[in-house]
mmCIF file of C-alpha atoms and ligand atoms in Angstrom:
data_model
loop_
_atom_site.group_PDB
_atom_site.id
_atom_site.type_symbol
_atom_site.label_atom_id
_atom_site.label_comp_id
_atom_site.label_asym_id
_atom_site.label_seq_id
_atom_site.Cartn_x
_atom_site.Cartn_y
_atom_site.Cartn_z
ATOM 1 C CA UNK A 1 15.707 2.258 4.272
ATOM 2 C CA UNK A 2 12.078 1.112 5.017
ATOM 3 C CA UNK A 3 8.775 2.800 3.667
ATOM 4 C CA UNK A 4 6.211 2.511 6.095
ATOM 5 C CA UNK A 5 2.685 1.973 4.814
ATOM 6 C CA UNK A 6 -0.712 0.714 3.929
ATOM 7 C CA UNK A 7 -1.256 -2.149 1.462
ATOM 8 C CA UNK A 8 -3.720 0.041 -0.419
ATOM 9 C CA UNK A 9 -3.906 3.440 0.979
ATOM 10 C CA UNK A 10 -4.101 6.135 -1.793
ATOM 11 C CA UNK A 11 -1.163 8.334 -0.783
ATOM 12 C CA UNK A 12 0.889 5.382 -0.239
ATOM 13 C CA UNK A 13 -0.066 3.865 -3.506
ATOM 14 C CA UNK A 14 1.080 7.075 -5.202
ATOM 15 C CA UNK A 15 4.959 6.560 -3.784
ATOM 16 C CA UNK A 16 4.430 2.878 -4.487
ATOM 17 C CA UNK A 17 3.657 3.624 -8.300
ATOM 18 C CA UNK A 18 6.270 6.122 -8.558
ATOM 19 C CA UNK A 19 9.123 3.503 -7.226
ATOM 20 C CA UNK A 20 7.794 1.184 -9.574
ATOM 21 C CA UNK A 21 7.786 3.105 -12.832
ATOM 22 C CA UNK A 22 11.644 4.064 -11.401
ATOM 23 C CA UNK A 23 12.088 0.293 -11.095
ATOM 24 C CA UNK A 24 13.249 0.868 -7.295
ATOM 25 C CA UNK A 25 12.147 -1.628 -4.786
ATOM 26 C CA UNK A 26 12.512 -0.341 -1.076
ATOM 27 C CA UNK A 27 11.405 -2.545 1.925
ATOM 28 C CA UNK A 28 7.789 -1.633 3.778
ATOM 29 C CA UNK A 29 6.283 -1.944 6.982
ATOM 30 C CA UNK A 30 2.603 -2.781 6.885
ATOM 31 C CA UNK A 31 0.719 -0.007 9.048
ATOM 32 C CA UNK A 32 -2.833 -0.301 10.087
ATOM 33 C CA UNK A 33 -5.134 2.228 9.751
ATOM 34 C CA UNK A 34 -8.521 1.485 10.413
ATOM 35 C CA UNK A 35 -6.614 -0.184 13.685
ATOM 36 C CA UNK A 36 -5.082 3.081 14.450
ATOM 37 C CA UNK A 37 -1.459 1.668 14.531
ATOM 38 C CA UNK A 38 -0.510 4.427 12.776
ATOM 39 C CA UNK A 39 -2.117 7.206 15.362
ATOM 40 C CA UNK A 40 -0.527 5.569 18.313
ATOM 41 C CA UNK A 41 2.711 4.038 19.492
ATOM 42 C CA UNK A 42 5.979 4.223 17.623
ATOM 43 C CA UNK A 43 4.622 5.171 14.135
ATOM 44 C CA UNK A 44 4.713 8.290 15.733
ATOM 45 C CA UNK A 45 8.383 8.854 15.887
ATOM 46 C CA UNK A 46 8.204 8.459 12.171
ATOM 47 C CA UNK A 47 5.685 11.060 11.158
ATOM 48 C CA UNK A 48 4.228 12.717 14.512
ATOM 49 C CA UNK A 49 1.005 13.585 12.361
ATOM 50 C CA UNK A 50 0.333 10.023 12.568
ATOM 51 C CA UNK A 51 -0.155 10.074 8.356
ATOM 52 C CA UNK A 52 1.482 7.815 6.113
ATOM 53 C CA UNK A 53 3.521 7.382 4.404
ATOM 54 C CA UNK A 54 6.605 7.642 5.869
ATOM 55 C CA UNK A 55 10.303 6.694 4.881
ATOM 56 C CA UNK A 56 12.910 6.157 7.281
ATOM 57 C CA UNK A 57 16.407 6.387 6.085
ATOM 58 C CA UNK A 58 19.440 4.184 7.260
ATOM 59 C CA UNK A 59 20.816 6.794 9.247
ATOM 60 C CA UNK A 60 17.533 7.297 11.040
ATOM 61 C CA UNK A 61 16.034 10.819 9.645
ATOM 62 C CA UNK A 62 12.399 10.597 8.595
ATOM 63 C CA UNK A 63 10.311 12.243 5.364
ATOM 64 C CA UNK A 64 6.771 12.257 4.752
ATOM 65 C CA UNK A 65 4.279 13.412 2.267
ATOM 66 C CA UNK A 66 3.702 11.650 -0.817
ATOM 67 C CA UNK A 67 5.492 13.992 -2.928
ATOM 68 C CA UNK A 68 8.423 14.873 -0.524
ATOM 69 C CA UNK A 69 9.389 11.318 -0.861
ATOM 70 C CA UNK A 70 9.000 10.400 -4.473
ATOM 71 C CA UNK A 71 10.801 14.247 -4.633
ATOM 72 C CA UNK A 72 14.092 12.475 -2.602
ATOM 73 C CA UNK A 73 13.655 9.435 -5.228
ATOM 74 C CA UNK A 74 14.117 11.270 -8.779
ATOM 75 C CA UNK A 75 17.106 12.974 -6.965
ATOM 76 C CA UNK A 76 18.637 9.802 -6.489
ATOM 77 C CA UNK A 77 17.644 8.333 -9.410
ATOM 78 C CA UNK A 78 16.857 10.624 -11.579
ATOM 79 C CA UNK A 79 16.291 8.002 -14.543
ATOM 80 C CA UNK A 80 13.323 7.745 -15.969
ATOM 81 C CA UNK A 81 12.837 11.178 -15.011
ATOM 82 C CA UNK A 82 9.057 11.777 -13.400
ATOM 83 C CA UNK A 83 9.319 15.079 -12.375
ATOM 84 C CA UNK A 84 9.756 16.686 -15.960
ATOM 85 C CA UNK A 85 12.781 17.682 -17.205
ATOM 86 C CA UNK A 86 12.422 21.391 -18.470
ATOM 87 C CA UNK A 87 11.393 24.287 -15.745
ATOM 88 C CA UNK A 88 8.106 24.436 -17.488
ATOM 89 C CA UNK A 89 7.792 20.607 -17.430
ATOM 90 C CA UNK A 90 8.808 20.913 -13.984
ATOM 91 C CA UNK A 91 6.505 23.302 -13.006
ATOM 92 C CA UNK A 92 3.762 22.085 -14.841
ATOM 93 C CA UNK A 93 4.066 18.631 -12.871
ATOM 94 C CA UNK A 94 4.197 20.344 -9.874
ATOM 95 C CA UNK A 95 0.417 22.046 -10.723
ATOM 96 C CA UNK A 96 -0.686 19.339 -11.560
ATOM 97 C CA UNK A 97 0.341 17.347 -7.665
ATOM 98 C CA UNK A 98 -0.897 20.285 -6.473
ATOM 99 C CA UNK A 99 -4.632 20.358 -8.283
ATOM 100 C CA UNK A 100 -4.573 16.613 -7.384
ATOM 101 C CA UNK A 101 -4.036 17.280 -3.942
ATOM 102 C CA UNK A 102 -6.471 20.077 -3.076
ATOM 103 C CA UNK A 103 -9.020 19.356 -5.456
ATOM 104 C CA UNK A 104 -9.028 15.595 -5.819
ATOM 105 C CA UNK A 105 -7.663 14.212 -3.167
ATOM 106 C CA UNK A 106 -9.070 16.161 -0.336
ATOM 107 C CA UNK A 107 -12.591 16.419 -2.266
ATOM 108 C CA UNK A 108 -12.397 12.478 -1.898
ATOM 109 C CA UNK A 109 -11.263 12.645 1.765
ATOM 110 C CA UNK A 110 -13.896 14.938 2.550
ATOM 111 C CA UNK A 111 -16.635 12.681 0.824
ATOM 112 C CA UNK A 112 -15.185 8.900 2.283
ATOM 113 C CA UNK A 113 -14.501 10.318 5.980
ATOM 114 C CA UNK A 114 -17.059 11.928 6.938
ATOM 115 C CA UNK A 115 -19.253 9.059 6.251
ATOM 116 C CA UNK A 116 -17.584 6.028 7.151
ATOM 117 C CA UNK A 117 -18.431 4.784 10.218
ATOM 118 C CA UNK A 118 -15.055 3.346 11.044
ATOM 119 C CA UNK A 119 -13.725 6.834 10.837
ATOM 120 C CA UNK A 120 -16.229 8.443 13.517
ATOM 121 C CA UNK A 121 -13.804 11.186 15.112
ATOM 122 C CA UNK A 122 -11.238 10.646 12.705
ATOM 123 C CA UNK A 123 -12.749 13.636 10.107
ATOM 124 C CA UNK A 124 -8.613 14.378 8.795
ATOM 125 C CA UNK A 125 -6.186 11.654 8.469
ATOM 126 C CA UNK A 126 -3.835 10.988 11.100
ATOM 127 C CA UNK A 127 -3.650 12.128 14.740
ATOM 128 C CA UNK A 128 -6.624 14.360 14.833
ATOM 129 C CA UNK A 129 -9.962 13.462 17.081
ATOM 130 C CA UNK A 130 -12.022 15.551 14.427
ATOM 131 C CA UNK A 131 -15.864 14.529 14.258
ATOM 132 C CA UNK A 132 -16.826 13.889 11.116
ATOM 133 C CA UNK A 133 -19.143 16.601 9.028
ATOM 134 C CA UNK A 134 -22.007 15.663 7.108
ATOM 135 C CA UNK A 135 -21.554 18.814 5.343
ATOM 136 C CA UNK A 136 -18.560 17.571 4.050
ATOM 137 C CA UNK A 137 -19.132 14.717 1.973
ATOM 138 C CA UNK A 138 -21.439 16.598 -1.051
ATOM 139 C CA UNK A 139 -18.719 19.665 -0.967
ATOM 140 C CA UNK A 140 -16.272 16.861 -1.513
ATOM 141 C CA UNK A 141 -17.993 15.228 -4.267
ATOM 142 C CA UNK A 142 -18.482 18.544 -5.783
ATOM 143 C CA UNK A 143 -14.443 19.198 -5.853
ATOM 144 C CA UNK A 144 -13.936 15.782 -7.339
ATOM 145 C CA UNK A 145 -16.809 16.349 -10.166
ATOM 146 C CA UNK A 146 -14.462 19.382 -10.783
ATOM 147 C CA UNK A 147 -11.243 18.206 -10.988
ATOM 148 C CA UNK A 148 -12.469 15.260 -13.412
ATOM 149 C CA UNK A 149 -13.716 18.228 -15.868
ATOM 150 C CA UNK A 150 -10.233 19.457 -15.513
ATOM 151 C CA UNK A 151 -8.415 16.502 -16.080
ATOM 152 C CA UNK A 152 -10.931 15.672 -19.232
ATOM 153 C CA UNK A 153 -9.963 18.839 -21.151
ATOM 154 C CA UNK A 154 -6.441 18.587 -20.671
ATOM 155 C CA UNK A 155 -6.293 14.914 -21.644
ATOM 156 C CA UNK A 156 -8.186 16.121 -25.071
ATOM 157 C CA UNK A 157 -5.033 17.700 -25.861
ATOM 158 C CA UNK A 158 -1.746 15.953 -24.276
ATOM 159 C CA UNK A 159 -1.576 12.097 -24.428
ATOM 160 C CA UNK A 160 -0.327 12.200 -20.528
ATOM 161 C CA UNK A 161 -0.916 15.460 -18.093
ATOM 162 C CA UNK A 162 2.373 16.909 -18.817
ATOM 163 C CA UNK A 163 3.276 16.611 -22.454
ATOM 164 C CA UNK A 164 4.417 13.331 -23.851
ATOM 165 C CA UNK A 165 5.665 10.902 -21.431
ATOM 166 C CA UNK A 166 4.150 10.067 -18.056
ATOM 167 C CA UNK A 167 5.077 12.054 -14.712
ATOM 168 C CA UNK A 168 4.136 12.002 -10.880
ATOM 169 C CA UNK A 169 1.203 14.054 -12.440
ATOM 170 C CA UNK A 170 -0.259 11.560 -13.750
ATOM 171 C CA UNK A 171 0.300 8.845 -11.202
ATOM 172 C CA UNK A 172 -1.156 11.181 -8.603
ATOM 173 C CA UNK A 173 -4.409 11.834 -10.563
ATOM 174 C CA UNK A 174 -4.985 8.013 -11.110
ATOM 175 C CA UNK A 175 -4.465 7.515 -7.460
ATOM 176 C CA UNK A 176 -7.185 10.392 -6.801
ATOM 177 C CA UNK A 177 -9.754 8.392 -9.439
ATOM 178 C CA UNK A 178 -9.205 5.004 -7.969
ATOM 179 C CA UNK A 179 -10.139 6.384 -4.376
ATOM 180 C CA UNK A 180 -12.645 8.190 -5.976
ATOM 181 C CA UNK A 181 -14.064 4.901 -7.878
ATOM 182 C CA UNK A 182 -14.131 3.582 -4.014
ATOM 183 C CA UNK A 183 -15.680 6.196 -2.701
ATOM 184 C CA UNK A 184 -18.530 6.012 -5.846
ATOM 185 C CA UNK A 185 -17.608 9.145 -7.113
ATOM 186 C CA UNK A 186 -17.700 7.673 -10.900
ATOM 187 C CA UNK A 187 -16.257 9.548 -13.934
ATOM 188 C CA UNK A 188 -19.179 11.054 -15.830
ATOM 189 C CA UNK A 189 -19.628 8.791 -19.285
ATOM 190 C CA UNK A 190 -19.019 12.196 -21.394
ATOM 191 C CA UNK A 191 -15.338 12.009 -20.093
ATOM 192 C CA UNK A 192 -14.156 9.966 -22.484
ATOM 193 C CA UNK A 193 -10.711 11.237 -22.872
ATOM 194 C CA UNK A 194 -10.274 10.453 -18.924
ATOM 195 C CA UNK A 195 -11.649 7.698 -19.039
ATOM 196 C CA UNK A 196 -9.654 6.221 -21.851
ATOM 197 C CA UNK A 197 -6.520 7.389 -20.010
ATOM 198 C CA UNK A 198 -7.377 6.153 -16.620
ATOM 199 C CA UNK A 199 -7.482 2.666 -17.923
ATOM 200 C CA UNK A 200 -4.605 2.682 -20.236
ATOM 201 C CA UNK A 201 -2.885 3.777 -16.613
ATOM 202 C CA UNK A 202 -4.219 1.408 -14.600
ATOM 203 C CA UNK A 203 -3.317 -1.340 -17.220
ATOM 204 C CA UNK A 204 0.315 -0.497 -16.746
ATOM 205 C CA UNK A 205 2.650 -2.812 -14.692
ATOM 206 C CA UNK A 206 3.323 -0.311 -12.039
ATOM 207 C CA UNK A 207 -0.396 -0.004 -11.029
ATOM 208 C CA UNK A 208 -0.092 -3.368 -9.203
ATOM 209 C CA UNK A 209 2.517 -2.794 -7.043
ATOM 210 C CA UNK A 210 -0.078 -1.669 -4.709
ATOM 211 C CA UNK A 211 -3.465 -2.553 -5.793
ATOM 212 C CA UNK A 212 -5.554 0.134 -4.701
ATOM 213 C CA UNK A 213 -9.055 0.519 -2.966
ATOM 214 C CA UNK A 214 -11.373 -0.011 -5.320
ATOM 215 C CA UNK A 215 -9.976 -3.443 -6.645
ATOM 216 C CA UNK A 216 -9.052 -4.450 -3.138
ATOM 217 C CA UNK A 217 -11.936 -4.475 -1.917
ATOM 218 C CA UNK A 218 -14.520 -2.731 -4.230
ATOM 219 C CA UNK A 219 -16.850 0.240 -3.240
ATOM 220 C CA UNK A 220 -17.583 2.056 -0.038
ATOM 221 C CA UNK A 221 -21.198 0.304 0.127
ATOM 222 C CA UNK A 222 -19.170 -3.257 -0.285
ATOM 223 C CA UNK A 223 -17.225 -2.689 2.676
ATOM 224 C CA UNK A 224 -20.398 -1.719 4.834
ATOM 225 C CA UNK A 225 -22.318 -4.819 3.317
ATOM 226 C CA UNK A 226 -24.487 -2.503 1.413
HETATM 227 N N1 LIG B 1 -0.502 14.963 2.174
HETATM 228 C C1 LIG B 1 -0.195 13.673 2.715
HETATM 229 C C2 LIG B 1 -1.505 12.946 3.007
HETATM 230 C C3 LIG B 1 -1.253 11.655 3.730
HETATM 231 C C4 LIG B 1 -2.535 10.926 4.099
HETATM 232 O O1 LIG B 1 -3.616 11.509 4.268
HETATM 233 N N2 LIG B 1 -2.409 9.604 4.231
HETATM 234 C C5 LIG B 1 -3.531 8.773 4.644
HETATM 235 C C6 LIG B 1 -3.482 7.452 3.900
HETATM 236 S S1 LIG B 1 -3.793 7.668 2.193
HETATM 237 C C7 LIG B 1 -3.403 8.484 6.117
HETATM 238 O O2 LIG B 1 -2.314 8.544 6.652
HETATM 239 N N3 LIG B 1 -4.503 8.157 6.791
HETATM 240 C C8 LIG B 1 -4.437 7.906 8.179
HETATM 241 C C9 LIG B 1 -5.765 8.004 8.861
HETATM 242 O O3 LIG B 1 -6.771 8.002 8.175
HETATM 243 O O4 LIG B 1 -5.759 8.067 10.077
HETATM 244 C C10 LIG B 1 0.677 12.887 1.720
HETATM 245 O O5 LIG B 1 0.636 13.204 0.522
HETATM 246 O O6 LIG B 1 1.434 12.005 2.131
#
């Protein structure tokens, strides 16, 4: 089995986290993205959207999308589970991936890519020759300013997003925030719930088994010399 992926890409960090908190280690392949290794040549075969990550299995079939792949992990190990483990649990986790998906991570998208210069014409991840929109990047903020408010009122009443253990839920949202943090999208000082949470998350072991943007190499205006 080999996971191809990017040292600190957010989606990939979210499997990454996931494997770790499972205590599964699974071989990767380094993909480049700012290189465009992954929207040309034989990454292709693997996901033809040219998006990672991607997982090839032994006998050659392919999944991608974050959460189809840690999905294929708790079914084969489904100890500790992270996908909840009563059909409200469940489905609660699975709101949860789904608010950090449309609102948080795709805010963030919206805000980084369609104002970093590396990714002029590359407006949506993967194979997709879409100029960027300048439009974009304030309705993105916006989305991420809501999802924080979100994430702050449920974290005043549940230690972890779904009840009392951690899930996917909660390893997606940090993933969101630390792209966020890169793209300087802070976490408004009144948040303090969130904000107590995010770092008792990042603290834990399984946050550094891909180190994410913002410690890799800091802020958005870092990477541009700003
Ligand atoms: N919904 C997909 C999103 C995948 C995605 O956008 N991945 C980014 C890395 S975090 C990517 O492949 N970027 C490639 C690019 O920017 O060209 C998932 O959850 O796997």
């Amino acid at each position: 089995m080999k996971l191809y992926e990017n040292a600190i890409a957010p989606n990939c960090r979210r499997v990454r986290v996931f494997l770790a908190e499972k205590g599964i280690d699974v071989p990767g392949v380094e993909i480049d993205i700012i290189g465009g290794q992954n929207i040309s040549g034989d990454y292709l075969e693997v996901n033809p959207n040219g998006q990672l990550p991607g997982l090839e299995l032994d006998d050659g079939r392919h999944l991608s999308e974050s959460a189809a792949i840690c999905r294929y992990f708790e079914e084969l190990h489904p100890q500790p589970p992270l996908l909840g483990t009563t059909p409200f649990e469940k489905a609660a986790v699975q709101m949860w991936e789904r608010r950090a998906d449309f609102e948080g991570m795709l805010g963030v998208a919206d805000n980084f890519r369609n104002r970093f210069p590396p990714f002029e014409n590359r407006g949506i991840a993967g194979t997709s020759n879409v100029p960027q929109i300048p439009e974009l990047v304030e309705r993105g903020r916006q989305s991420v300013q809501r999802f924080y408010g979100h994430l702050d009122k449920r974290l005043g009443e549940s230690p972890y997003l779904v009840g009392d253990s951690l899930t996917l839920a909660d390893i997606d949202a940090m993933c969101v925030i630390d792209f966020a943090l890169f793209s300087e999208l802070e976490i408004p000082q009144s948040h303090s719930k969130l904000r107590a949470w995010y770092d008792g998350m990042e603290s834990r072991e399984s946050a550094r088994s891909n180190p994410g943007l913002t410690a890799a190499l800091g802020s958005i205006s870092k990477v541009l010399g700003g």
